[in-house]
PDB file of C-alpha atoms in Angstrom:
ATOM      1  CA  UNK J 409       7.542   5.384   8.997  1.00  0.00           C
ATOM      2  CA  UNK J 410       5.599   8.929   7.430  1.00  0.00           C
ATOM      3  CA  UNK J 411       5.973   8.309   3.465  1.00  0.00           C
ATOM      4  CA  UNK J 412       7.243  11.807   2.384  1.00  0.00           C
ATOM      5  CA  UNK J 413       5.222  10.928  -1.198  1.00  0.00           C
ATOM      6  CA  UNK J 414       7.524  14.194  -2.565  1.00  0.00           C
ATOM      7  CA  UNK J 415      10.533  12.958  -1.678  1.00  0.00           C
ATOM      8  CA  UNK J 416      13.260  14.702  -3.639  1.00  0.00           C
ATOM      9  CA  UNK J 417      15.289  12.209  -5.934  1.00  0.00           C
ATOM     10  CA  UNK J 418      18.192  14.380  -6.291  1.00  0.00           C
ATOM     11  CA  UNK J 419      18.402  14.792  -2.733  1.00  0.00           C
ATOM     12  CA  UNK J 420      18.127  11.191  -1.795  1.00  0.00           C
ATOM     13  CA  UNK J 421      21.118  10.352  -4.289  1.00  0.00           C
ATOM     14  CA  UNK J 422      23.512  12.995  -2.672  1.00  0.00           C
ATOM     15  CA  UNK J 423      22.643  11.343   0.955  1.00  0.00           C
ATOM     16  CA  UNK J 424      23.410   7.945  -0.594  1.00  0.00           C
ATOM     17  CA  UNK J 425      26.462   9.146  -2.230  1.00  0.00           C
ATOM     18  CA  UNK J 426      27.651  11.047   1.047  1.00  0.00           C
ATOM     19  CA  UNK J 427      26.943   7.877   2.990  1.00  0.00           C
ATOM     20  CA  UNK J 428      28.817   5.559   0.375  1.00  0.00           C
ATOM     21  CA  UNK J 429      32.077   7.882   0.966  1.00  0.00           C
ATOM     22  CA  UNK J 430      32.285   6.294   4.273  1.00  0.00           C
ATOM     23  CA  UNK J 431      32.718   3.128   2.662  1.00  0.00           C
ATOM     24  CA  UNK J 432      36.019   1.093   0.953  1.00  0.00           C
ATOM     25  CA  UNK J 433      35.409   0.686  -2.471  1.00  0.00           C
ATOM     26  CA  UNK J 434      33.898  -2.332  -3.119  1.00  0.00           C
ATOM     27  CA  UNK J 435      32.670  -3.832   0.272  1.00  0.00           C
ATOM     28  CA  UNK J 436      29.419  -4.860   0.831  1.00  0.00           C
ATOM     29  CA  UNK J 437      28.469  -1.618   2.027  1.00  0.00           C
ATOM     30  CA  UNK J 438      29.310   0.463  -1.313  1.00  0.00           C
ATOM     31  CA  UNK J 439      28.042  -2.274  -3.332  1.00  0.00           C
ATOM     32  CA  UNK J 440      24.244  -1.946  -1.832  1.00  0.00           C
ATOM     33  CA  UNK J 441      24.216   1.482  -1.667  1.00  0.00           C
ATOM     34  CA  UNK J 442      25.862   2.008  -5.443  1.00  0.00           C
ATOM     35  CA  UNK J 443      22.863  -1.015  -6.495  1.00  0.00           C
ATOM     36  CA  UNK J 444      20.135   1.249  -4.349  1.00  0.00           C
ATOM     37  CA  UNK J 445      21.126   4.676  -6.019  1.00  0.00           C
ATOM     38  CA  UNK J 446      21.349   3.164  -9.335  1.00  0.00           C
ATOM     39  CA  UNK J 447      18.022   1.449  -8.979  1.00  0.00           C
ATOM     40  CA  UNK J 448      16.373   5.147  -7.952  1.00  0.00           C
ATOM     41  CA  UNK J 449      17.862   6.383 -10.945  1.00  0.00           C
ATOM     42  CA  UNK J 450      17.237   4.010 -13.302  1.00  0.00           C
ATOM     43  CA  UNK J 451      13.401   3.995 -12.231  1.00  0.00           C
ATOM     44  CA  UNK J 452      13.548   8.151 -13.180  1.00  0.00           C
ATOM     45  CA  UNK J 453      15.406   7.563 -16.639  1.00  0.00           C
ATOM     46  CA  UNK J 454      12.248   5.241 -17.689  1.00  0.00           C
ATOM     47  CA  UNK J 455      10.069   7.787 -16.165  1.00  0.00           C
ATOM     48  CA  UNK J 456       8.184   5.710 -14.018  1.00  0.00           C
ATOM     49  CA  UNK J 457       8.776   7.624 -11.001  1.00  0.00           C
ATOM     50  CA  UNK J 458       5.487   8.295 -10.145  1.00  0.00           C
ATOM     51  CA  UNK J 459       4.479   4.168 -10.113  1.00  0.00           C
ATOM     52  CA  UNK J 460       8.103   4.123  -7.494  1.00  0.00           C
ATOM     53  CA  UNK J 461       6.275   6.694  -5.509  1.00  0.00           C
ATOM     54  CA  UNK J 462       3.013   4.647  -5.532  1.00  0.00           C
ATOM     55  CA  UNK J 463       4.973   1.084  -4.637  1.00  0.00           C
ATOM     56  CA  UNK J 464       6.881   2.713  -1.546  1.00  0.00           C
ATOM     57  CA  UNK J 465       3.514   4.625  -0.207  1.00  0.00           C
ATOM     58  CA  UNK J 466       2.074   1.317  -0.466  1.00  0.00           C
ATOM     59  CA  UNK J 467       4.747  -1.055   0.966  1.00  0.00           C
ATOM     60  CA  UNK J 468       5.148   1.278   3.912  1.00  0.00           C
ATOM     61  CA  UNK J 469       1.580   2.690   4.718  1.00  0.00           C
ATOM     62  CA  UNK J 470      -0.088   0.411   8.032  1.00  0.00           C
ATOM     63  CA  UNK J 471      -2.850  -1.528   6.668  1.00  0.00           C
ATOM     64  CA  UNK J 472      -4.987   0.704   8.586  1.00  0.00           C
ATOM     65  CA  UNK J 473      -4.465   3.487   6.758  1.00  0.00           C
ATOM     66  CA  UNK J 474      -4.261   2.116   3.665  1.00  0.00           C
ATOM     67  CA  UNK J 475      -7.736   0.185   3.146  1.00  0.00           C
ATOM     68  CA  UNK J 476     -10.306   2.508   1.976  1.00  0.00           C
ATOM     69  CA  UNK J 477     -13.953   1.482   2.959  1.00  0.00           C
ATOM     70  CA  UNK J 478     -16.071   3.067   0.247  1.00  0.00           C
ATOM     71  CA  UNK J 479     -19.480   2.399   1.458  1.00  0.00           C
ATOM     72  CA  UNK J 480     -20.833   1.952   5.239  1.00  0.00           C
ATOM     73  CA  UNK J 481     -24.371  -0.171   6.277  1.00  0.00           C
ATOM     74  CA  UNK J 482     -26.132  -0.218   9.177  1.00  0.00           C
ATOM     75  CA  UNK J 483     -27.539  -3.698   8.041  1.00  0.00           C
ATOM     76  CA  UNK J 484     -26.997  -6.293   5.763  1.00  0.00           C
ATOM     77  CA  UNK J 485     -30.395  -5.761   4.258  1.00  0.00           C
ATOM     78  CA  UNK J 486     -29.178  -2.099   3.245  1.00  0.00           C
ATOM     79  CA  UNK J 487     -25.708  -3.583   1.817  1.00  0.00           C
ATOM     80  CA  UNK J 488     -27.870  -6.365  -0.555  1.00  0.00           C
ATOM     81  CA  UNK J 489     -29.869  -3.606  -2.248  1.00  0.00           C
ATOM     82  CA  UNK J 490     -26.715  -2.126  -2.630  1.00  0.00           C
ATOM     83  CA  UNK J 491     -25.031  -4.828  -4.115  1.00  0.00           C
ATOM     84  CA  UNK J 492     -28.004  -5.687  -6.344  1.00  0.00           C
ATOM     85  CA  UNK J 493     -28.336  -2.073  -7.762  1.00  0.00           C
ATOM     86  CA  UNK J 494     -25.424  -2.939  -9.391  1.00  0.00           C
ATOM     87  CA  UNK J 495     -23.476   0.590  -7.980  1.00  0.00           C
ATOM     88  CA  UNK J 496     -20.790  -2.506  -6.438  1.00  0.00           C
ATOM     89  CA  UNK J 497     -17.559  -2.495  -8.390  1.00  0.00           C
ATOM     90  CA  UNK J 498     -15.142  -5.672  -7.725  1.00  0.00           C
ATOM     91  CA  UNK J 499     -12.392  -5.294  -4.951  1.00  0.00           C
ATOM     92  CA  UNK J 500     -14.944  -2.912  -3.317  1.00  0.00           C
ATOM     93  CA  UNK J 501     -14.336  -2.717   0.881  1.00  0.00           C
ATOM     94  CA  UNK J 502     -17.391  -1.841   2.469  1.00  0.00           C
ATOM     95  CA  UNK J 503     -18.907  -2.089   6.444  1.00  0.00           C
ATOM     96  CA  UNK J 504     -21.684  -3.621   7.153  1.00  0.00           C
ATOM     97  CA  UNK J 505     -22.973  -3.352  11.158  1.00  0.00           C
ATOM     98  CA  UNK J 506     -19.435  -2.441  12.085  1.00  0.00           C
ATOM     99  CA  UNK J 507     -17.955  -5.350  10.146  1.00  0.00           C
ATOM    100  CA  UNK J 508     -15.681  -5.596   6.748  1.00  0.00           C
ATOM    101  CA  UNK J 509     -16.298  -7.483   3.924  1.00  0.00           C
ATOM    102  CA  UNK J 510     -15.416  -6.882   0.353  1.00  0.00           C
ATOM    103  CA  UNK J 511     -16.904  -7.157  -3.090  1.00  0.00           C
ATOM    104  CA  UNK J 512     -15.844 -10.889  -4.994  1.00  0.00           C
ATOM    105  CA  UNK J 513     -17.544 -12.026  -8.120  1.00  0.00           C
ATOM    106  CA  UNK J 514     -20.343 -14.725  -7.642  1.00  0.00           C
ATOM    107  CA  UNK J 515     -19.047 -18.634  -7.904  1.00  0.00           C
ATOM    108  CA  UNK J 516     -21.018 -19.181 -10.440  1.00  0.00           C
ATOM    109  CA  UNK J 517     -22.503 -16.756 -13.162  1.00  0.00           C
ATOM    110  CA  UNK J 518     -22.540 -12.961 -13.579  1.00  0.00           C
ATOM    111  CA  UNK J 519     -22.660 -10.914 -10.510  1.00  0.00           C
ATOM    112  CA  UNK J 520     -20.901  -9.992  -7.470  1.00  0.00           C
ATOM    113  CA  UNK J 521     -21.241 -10.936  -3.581  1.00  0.00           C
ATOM    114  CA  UNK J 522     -19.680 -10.349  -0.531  1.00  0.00           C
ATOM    115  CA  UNK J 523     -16.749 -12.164   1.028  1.00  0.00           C
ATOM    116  CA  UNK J 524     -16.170 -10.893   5.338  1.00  0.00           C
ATOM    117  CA  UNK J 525     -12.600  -9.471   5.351  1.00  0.00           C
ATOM    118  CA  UNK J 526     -12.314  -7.992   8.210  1.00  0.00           C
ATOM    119  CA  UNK J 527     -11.169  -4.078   8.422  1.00  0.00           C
ATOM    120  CA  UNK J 528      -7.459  -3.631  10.010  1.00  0.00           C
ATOM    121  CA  UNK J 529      -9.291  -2.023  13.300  1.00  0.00           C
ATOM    122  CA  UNK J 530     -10.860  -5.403  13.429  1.00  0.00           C
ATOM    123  CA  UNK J 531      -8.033  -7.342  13.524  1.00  0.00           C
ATOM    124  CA  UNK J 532      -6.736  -4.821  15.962  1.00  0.00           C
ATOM    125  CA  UNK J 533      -9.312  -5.263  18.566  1.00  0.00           C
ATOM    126  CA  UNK J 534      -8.919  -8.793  18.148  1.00  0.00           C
ATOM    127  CA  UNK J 535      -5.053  -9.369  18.024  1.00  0.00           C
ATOM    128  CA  UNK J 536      -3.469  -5.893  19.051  1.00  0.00           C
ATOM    129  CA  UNK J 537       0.122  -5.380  18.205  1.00  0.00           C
ATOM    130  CA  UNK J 538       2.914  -6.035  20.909  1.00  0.00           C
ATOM    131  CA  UNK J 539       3.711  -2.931  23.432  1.00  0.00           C
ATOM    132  CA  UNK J 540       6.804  -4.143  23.954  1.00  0.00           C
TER     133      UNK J 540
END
């Protein structure tokens, strides 16, 4: 699914109310969508629209497009100095000779390290989705 990230809240309250016409007054049907426009509305009276539009990009962007690799290596040599200079910041993905990892805080002490997590296209070449 595209995530429209400007979706129009009006707009999306007169589908749901078209679509509710179709339904008897209180089936299952009227009771979801009545609960699902009231929800979208609710989350616009306590102006936190903008965090809604954040939450659905996220829940329905692929992995792949979603993960954000903010520094590449050619070798893990390069990555350390990195990572020592103290540029890292925690939760950082990075590649390192074509492979993910991401930026933890040591076990033990002050510092970070890195943990292999391997990048969506990873797990793609490994495990590709069904073509069915």
């Amino acid at each position: 699914m595209k995530y429209n990230k400007n979706f129009d809240v009006d707009s999306i309250l007169d589908i749901l109310r078209t679509v509710n016409e179709k339904y008897q007054e209180g089936s299952p049907e009227d009771e979801a969508l009545r609960v699902a426009a009231v929800a979208l509305f609710y989350v616009r009276e306590i102006q936190k629209l903008e965090d809604y539009r954040e939450f659905f990009r996220s829940f329905y962007t692929p992995a792949i497009d979603y993960i954000v690799v903010s520094q590449t290596f050619a070798t893990r040599e390069e990555a350390d100095a990195w990572l020592a200079s103290g540029k890292a910041s925690e939760g950082a993905r990075v590649r390192i000779a074509g492979q993910g990892f991401r930026v933890i805080p040591e076990r033990k002490g002050n510092g970070v390290r890195f943990l292999r997590s391997p990048l969506p296209e990873e797990l793609m070449e490994e495990e590709p989705p069904d073509s069915n």
